[in-house]
Amino acid sequence: MGLAGSARVTARVLVAVTAATLAVSCANGDGESTITVGAGDSAQSEVVAEIYAQALARTGTRTTVKKHLGQRADYLAALDAGTITLVGDTSGDLLTTFDSSSSATAPDRATAASVAEHHEPGPPIDMTAGTPVTLEARHIGSVADDLSRAVPEGLAVSDFADATDLRPQLALGATAAARYPANAADLAQHCGELTVGIAGGRELDPLRTPPDPQRDVLTPLRTVYGCDITHHVDFPGDGELRKALRDGAVDAGVFTSAVALLPGGPGDPAVGTDPAVGTDPAVVTDPAYAFRAQNIVPLLRQGALDQRQIKKLDYVAGELTTADLATMVRRVRDEHAPAADLARMWLDEHAL
């Protein structure tokens, strides 16, 4: 079935059942239903809303986008109240919102099983003078499964955009990239040699809660990989961390979301290219999901969409990538390009 199969099947079953049993939507004066897609106060949320709205419009559906709804709590309240029909969000952030007790980090059940079977955990670490943490004790879990169970009554999720990976990312500066492996499992034995910057703030995703350096960065890397970072520096935002990497003030840095969302993108010299080395900083892969999966996913009112409309969103999920999304977000955020125009061009390019 593939790594994304479990997430897709779980989401499809949930939505199919609810769509078949409920038929709710806002109706306008002539009786034709209108789908209202919400967007929070971020370029990313606006871009996703425009993609969803225009994709649905191409099925003959009347759609509208309601922007600037505020933070996550605000548009979730609008969804609950029925003033919007659906909203795009990130899977891991939604799971944190709906079930703060979940420890799931892998995107789906198949990935979780693969990690548990193949990943060798780092040495057990006694984090609290209590029971050492091991890979088995961490319950890697499926974000897709836990989110499907956690969504409040009256709401549902559809297919995840599997190729949108918006997790926090660890990246090596250019000099360190020439010396160390760009895989967290292989890098672990060298973590004590590195000075690592940790970004805070909401620069890359204004809707994401800023990370706690110890809880959200140092402990997961240590627990999952045995990556014991002994020297770290906190930065107020991703931009400041990027400058520190460029200047060689730190060897590596943990960004709050995908590096591709930085102004200029990952190929921009400002990200930290060292002319003496001649390469961009290397994003360190996180194969065991120390950082929780964050894929774009539609959250919608149960029964608000029919199967034809849901299928259209599924097609979007199958095509949207981190690179495509990041390019559109940067253009809206940094160049003030109209999100609606970018969404239309992207849908045309992908024959959606």
Short mmCIF file of C-alpha atoms in Angstrom, two decimals:
data_model
loop_
_atom_site.label_atom_id
_atom_site.label_comp_id
_atom_site.label_asym_id
_atom_site.label_seq_id
_atom_site.Cartn_x
_atom_site.Cartn_y
_atom_site.Cartn_z
CA MET A 1 0.00 0.00 0.00
CA GLY A 2 2.97 2.32 0.53
CA LEU A 3 3.92 4.62 3.38
CA ALA A 4 0.93 6.89 2.87
CA GLY A 5 -1.60 4.13 2.33
CA SER A 6 -2.72 3.85 5.93
CA ALA A 7 -3.36 7.57 6.27
CA ARG A 8 -5.28 7.70 3.01
CA VAL A 9 -7.47 4.69 3.80
CA THR A 10 -8.25 5.88 7.32
CA ALA A 11 -9.17 9.36 6.14
CA ARG A 12 -11.19 8.11 3.16
CA VAL A 13 -13.25 5.74 5.27
CA LEU A 14 -14.02 8.41 7.83
CA VAL A 15 -15.03 10.99 5.26
CA ALA A 16 -16.96 8.51 3.12
CA VAL A 17 -19.08 7.40 6.07
CA THR A 18 -19.81 10.92 7.25
CA ALA A 19 -20.50 12.20 3.74
CA ALA A 20 -22.96 9.39 3.14
CA THR A 21 -24.85 9.92 6.38
CA LEU A 22 -24.94 13.68 6.64
CA ALA A 23 -25.76 16.37 4.12
CA VAL A 24 -25.14 19.78 5.61
CA SER A 25 -24.07 22.93 3.85
CA CYS A 26 -24.86 26.60 3.75
CA ALA A 27 -27.34 27.47 1.05
CA ASN A 28 -27.65 30.80 -0.71
CA GLY A 29 -30.81 32.45 -1.95
CA ASP A 30 -31.26 30.34 -5.08
CA GLY A 31 -30.77 27.07 -3.24
CA GLU A 32 -27.31 26.31 -4.63
CA SER A 33 -24.87 25.36 -1.88
CA THR A 34 -21.76 27.45 -1.29
CA ILE A 35 -18.57 26.05 0.18
CA THR A 36 -16.71 28.58 2.31
CA VAL A 37 -13.00 27.84 2.74
CA GLY A 38 -11.36 29.50 5.71
CA ALA A 39 -7.83 30.84 6.11
CA GLY A 40 -5.98 31.94 9.21
CA ASP A 41 -3.54 34.82 9.49
CA SER A 42 -0.68 33.36 7.45
CA ALA A 43 0.39 33.26 3.83
CA GLN A 44 0.52 29.45 4.02
CA SER A 45 -3.07 29.22 5.21
CA GLU A 46 -4.23 31.64 2.51
CA VAL A 47 -2.45 29.76 -0.28
CA VAL A 48 -3.93 26.42 0.80
CA ALA A 49 -7.41 27.95 1.10
CA GLU A 50 -7.22 29.34 -2.43
CA ILE A 51 -6.05 25.99 -3.81
CA TYR A 52 -8.91 24.15 -2.12
CA ALA A 53 -11.54 26.71 -3.10
CA GLN A 54 -10.49 26.90 -6.74
CA ALA A 55 -10.11 23.13 -7.03
CA LEU A 56 -13.65 22.66 -5.73
CA ALA A 57 -14.91 25.39 -8.04
CA ARG A 58 -13.66 23.35 -10.96
CA THR A 59 -16.18 20.66 -10.04
CA GLY A 60 -18.96 23.20 -10.60
CA THR A 61 -19.21 24.06 -6.90
CA ARG A 62 -19.84 27.61 -5.80
CA THR A 63 -16.99 28.56 -3.45
CA THR A 64 -15.69 31.53 -1.52
CA VAL A 65 -12.62 32.14 0.62
CA LYS A 66 -12.88 33.78 4.03
CA LYS A 67 -9.43 35.10 4.94
CA HIS A 68 -7.83 36.66 8.01
CA LEU A 69 -9.70 34.53 10.52
CA GLY A 70 -6.90 34.79 13.08
CA GLN A 71 -5.06 31.99 14.85
CA ARG A 72 -5.90 28.28 14.90
CA ALA A 73 -8.41 28.61 17.74
CA ASP A 74 -10.25 31.30 15.78
CA TYR A 75 -10.78 29.36 12.57
CA LEU A 76 -11.58 26.17 14.45
CA ALA A 77 -14.30 28.12 16.24
CA ALA A 78 -15.58 29.36 12.86
CA LEU A 79 -15.60 25.79 11.57
CA ASP A 80 -17.51 24.61 14.62
CA ALA A 81 -20.02 27.45 14.23
CA GLY A 82 -20.55 26.65 10.55
CA THR A 83 -19.41 30.02 9.23
CA ILE A 84 -16.79 28.19 7.19
CA THR A 85 -17.00 24.72 5.63
CA LEU A 86 -13.39 23.63 5.61
CA VAL A 87 -9.86 24.82 6.30
CA GLY A 88 -6.41 23.53 5.46
CA ASP A 89 -4.02 22.90 8.32
CA THR A 90 -0.97 20.86 9.33
CA SER A 91 -1.62 17.38 10.66
CA GLY A 92 0.74 17.39 13.63
CA ASP A 93 -0.36 20.80 14.85
CA LEU A 94 -3.99 19.73 14.65
CA LEU A 95 -3.23 16.58 16.61
CA THR A 96 -1.51 18.63 19.31
CA THR A 97 -4.59 20.85 19.48
CA PHE A 98 -7.13 18.04 19.67
CA ASP A 99 -5.15 15.51 21.72
CA SER A 100 -2.22 16.89 23.68
CA SER A 101 -1.60 13.45 25.18
CA SER A 102 -0.82 11.77 21.85
CA SER A 103 2.80 10.74 21.38
CA ALA A 104 2.39 9.87 17.68
CA THR A 105 5.03 11.35 15.41
CA ALA A 106 5.04 9.27 12.19
CA PRO A 107 2.66 10.44 9.43
CA ASP A 108 0.84 7.12 9.11
CA ARG A 109 0.65 3.57 10.41
CA ALA A 110 2.90 2.08 7.74
CA THR A 111 5.67 4.56 8.43
CA ALA A 112 5.38 4.02 12.17
CA ALA A 113 5.70 0.26 11.69
CA SER A 114 8.69 0.69 9.39
CA VAL A 115 10.47 2.95 11.86
CA ALA A 116 9.84 0.58 14.74
CA GLU A 117 11.16 -2.35 12.69
CA HIS A 118 14.24 -0.78 11.14
CA HIS A 119 15.41 2.14 13.26
CA GLU A 120 18.03 1.43 15.86
CA PRO A 121 17.38 3.72 18.84
CA GLY A 122 20.16 5.68 20.45
CA PRO A 123 21.45 4.60 23.85
CA PRO A 124 18.81 4.77 26.58
CA ILE A 125 18.77 8.19 28.21
CA ASP A 126 17.60 8.74 31.79
CA MET A 127 15.86 12.09 31.28
CA THR A 128 14.24 12.45 34.69
CA ALA A 129 16.17 10.07 36.95
CA GLY A 130 13.33 7.64 36.31
CA THR A 131 12.81 4.95 33.70
CA PRO A 132 15.13 5.31 30.68
CA VAL A 133 13.37 6.12 27.42
CA THR A 134 13.71 3.64 24.58
CA LEU A 135 12.29 3.55 21.05
CA GLU A 136 9.67 1.01 22.10
CA ALA A 137 8.54 3.16 25.04
CA ARG A 138 8.11 6.16 22.77
CA HIS A 139 5.11 4.66 20.91
CA ILE A 140 5.97 6.28 17.57
CA GLY A 141 2.36 5.98 16.50
CA SER A 142 0.45 7.27 13.49
CA VAL A 143 -0.50 10.94 13.36
CA ALA A 144 -3.17 10.06 10.77
CA ASP A 145 -4.80 7.46 13.02
CA ASP A 146 -4.64 9.56 16.17
CA LEU A 147 -5.93 12.66 14.40
CA SER A 148 -8.86 10.77 12.87
CA ARG A 149 -9.82 9.61 16.36
CA ALA A 150 -9.24 13.00 17.97
CA VAL A 151 -11.19 15.34 15.68
CA PRO A 152 -14.26 16.69 17.50
CA GLU A 153 -17.73 15.41 16.71
CA GLY A 154 -19.09 17.06 13.60
CA LEU A 155 -15.67 17.38 11.90
CA ALA A 156 -13.58 15.08 9.71
CA VAL A 157 -10.28 15.02 7.83
CA SER A 158 -9.66 14.03 4.23
CA ASP A 159 -6.45 12.86 2.53
CA PHE A 160 -3.12 14.17 3.77
CA ALA A 161 -0.81 15.83 1.25
CA ASP A 162 1.93 13.26 1.80
CA ALA A 163 4.62 15.21 -0.06
CA THR A 164 4.26 18.32 2.10
CA ASP A 165 6.78 17.87 4.90
CA LEU A 166 6.57 20.93 7.16
CA ARG A 167 8.27 19.50 10.23
CA PRO A 168 10.93 21.51 12.07
CA GLN A 169 14.24 20.85 10.35
CA LEU A 170 17.79 20.47 11.57
CA ALA A 171 20.28 21.85 9.06
CA LEU A 172 24.06 21.85 9.02
CA GLY A 173 26.00 24.98 8.14
CA ALA A 174 28.16 24.69 5.05
CA THR A 175 31.40 23.98 6.91
CA ALA A 176 29.78 21.36 9.16
CA ALA A 177 28.03 19.81 6.15
CA ALA A 178 31.44 19.05 4.65
CA ARG A 179 32.47 17.14 7.80
CA TYR A 180 29.37 15.44 9.16
CA PRO A 181 26.62 13.15 7.81
CA ALA A 182 23.25 14.69 6.97
CA ASN A 183 21.19 11.95 8.61
CA ALA A 184 20.18 12.30 12.25
CA ALA A 185 20.89 8.65 13.03
CA ASP A 186 24.44 8.91 11.66
CA LEU A 187 25.01 12.40 13.02
CA ALA A 188 24.07 11.40 16.56
CA GLN A 189 27.57 10.37 17.64
CA HIS A 190 28.86 13.82 16.65
CA CYS A 191 26.16 15.94 18.28
CA GLY A 192 28.35 16.74 21.28
CA GLU A 193 30.86 18.38 18.93
CA LEU A 194 28.34 20.82 17.47
CA THR A 195 27.12 24.24 18.54
CA VAL A 196 23.45 24.14 17.58
CA GLY A 197 21.14 27.12 17.21
CA ILE A 198 17.44 26.69 17.98
CA ALA A 199 14.96 29.11 16.43
CA GLY A 200 11.86 30.32 18.23
CA GLY A 201 9.08 32.63 17.14
CA ARG A 202 6.51 32.24 14.38
CA GLU A 203 8.39 33.53 11.35
CA LEU A 204 7.95 30.51 9.08
CA ASP A 205 4.49 29.50 10.31
CA PRO A 206 2.59 32.23 12.19
CA LEU A 207 -0.02 29.65 13.24
CA ARG A 208 2.44 27.26 14.92
CA THR A 209 3.19 27.53 18.62
CA PRO A 210 6.88 28.47 19.09
CA PRO A 211 8.94 25.49 20.23
CA ASP A 212 10.26 24.98 23.71
CA PRO A 213 13.99 24.27 23.11
CA GLN A 214 14.30 21.55 25.73
CA ARG A 215 10.94 19.83 25.32
CA ASP A 216 10.49 20.12 21.56
CA VAL A 217 14.07 19.95 20.23
CA LEU A 218 16.76 18.70 22.60
CA THR A 219 14.78 15.94 24.30
CA PRO A 220 13.34 14.38 21.09
CA LEU A 221 16.73 14.31 19.36
CA ARG A 222 18.33 12.80 22.43
CA THR A 223 15.58 10.26 23.06
CA VAL A 224 15.18 9.07 19.48
CA TYR A 225 18.75 9.14 18.19
CA GLY A 226 20.99 9.53 21.22
CA CYS A 227 21.94 12.93 19.76
CA ASP A 228 23.17 14.66 22.92
CA ILE A 229 23.52 18.36 22.10
CA THR A 230 25.65 19.85 24.86
CA HIS A 231 25.99 23.38 23.50
CA HIS A 232 22.98 25.18 22.08
CA VAL A 233 22.06 28.80 21.49
CA ASP A 234 18.48 30.08 21.39
CA PHE A 235 17.48 32.55 18.66
CA PRO A 236 14.30 34.65 18.60
CA GLY A 237 13.48 33.69 15.03
CA ASP A 238 14.46 31.69 11.96
CA GLY A 239 16.00 34.73 10.27
CA GLU A 240 18.43 35.28 13.11
CA LEU A 241 19.35 31.61 13.08
CA ARG A 242 19.92 31.71 9.34
CA LYS A 243 22.31 34.66 9.77
CA ALA A 244 24.20 32.83 12.50
CA LEU A 245 24.62 29.83 10.19
CA ARG A 246 25.80 32.09 7.39
CA ASP A 247 28.33 33.81 9.65
CA GLY A 248 29.59 30.55 11.13
CA ALA A 249 28.46 31.46 14.65
CA VAL A 250 26.79 28.05 14.97
CA ASP A 251 27.52 24.74 13.27
CA ALA A 252 23.90 23.69 12.85
CA GLY A 253 20.43 24.98 13.51
CA VAL A 254 16.90 23.72 14.12
CA PHE A 255 14.35 25.77 12.19
CA THR A 256 10.70 25.96 13.23
CA SER A 257 9.43 24.56 9.92
CA ALA A 258 10.76 23.56 6.51
CA VAL A 259 13.92 25.39 5.45
CA ALA A 260 12.30 25.88 2.04
CA LEU A 261 9.99 28.47 3.63
CA LEU A 262 12.90 30.81 4.42
CA PRO A 263 12.95 33.95 2.28
CA GLY A 264 14.75 33.16 -0.94
CA GLY A 265 14.35 29.42 -0.46
CA PRO A 266 17.02 26.84 0.34
CA GLY A 267 19.25 27.89 -2.55
CA ASP A 268 19.53 31.50 -1.44
CA PRO A 269 23.10 32.45 -0.44
CA ALA A 270 21.74 34.16 2.68
CA VAL A 271 20.74 30.77 4.06
CA GLY A 272 24.37 30.16 4.81
CA THR A 273 26.48 29.33 1.76
CA ASP A 274 30.16 29.55 2.56
CA PRO A 275 32.05 30.57 -0.62
CA ALA A 276 35.08 28.68 0.67
CA VAL A 277 33.05 25.46 0.69
CA GLY A 278 30.67 26.22 -2.15
CA THR A 279 27.61 24.32 -0.94
CA ASP A 280 24.34 25.20 0.75
CA PRO A 281 23.66 24.05 4.30
CA ALA A 282 22.43 20.47 4.35
CA VAL A 283 19.05 19.59 5.83
CA VAL A 284 19.54 16.65 8.18
CA THR A 285 16.99 13.92 7.52
CA ASP A 286 14.86 12.73 10.43
CA PRO A 287 13.97 9.14 9.43
CA ALA A 288 12.62 8.13 12.86
CA TYR A 289 10.43 11.23 13.22
CA ALA A 290 11.94 12.86 16.29
CA PHE A 291 9.92 15.84 15.08
CA ARG A 292 6.21 15.14 14.58
CA ALA A 293 4.93 14.82 11.02
CA GLN A 294 3.34 17.97 9.65
CA ASN A 295 1.44 17.39 6.39
CA ILE A 296 -1.19 19.65 4.87
CA VAL A 297 -4.66 18.20 5.45
CA PRO A 298 -8.24 19.47 4.91
CA LEU A 299 -10.36 19.69 8.05
CA LEU A 300 -14.04 19.93 7.18
CA ARG A 301 -17.55 19.81 8.54
CA GLN A 302 -18.99 16.33 8.34
CA GLY A 303 -21.19 15.79 5.31
CA ALA A 304 -20.43 19.19 3.83
CA LEU A 305 -18.82 17.74 0.70
CA ASP A 306 -20.04 15.03 -1.64
CA GLN A 307 -17.81 12.27 -2.99
CA ARG A 308 -17.02 14.18 -6.19
CA GLN A 309 -15.78 17.16 -4.17
CA ILE A 310 -13.81 14.99 -1.74
CA LYS A 311 -12.17 13.23 -4.67
CA LYS A 312 -11.04 16.61 -6.00
CA LEU A 313 -9.37 17.43 -2.68
CA ASP A 314 -7.74 13.99 -2.77
CA TYR A 315 -6.25 14.83 -6.18
CA VAL A 316 -4.85 18.05 -4.74
CA ALA A 317 -3.34 16.08 -1.85
CA GLY A 318 -1.64 13.77 -4.32
CA GLU A 319 0.03 16.62 -6.21
CA LEU A 320 0.98 19.25 -3.61
CA THR A 321 4.64 19.19 -2.56
CA THR A 322 6.73 21.08 -0.04
CA ALA A 323 8.65 22.79 -2.83
CA ASP A 324 5.52 23.96 -4.65
CA LEU A 325 3.83 25.17 -1.48
CA ALA A 326 6.95 26.93 -0.21
CA THR A 327 7.42 28.76 -3.52
CA MET A 328 3.84 30.05 -3.42
CA VAL A 329 4.06 30.99 0.26
CA ARG A 330 7.29 32.94 -0.25
CA ARG A 331 5.78 34.83 -3.17
CA VAL A 332 2.67 35.80 -1.20
CA ARG A 333 4.55 36.60 2.01
CA ASP A 334 7.66 38.27 0.62
CA GLU A 335 6.53 39.68 -2.75
CA HIS A 336 2.84 40.27 -1.94
CA ALA A 337 1.75 38.24 -4.96
CA PRO A 338 -1.99 37.41 -5.04
CA ALA A 339 -2.56 33.96 -3.57
CA ALA A 340 -5.56 33.42 -5.85
CA ASP A 341 -3.44 33.89 -8.98
CA LEU A 342 -0.73 31.54 -7.76
CA ALA A 343 -3.29 28.89 -6.83
CA ARG A 344 -4.90 29.12 -10.25
CA MET A 345 -1.55 28.72 -12.02
CA TRP A 346 -0.61 25.76 -9.83
CA LEU A 347 -3.94 24.02 -10.51
CA ASP A 348 -3.53 24.62 -14.25
CA GLU A 349 0.02 23.22 -14.23
CA HIS A 350 -1.21 20.05 -12.54
CA ALA A 351 -4.34 19.70 -14.67
CA LEU A 352 -6.56 19.94 -11.62
#
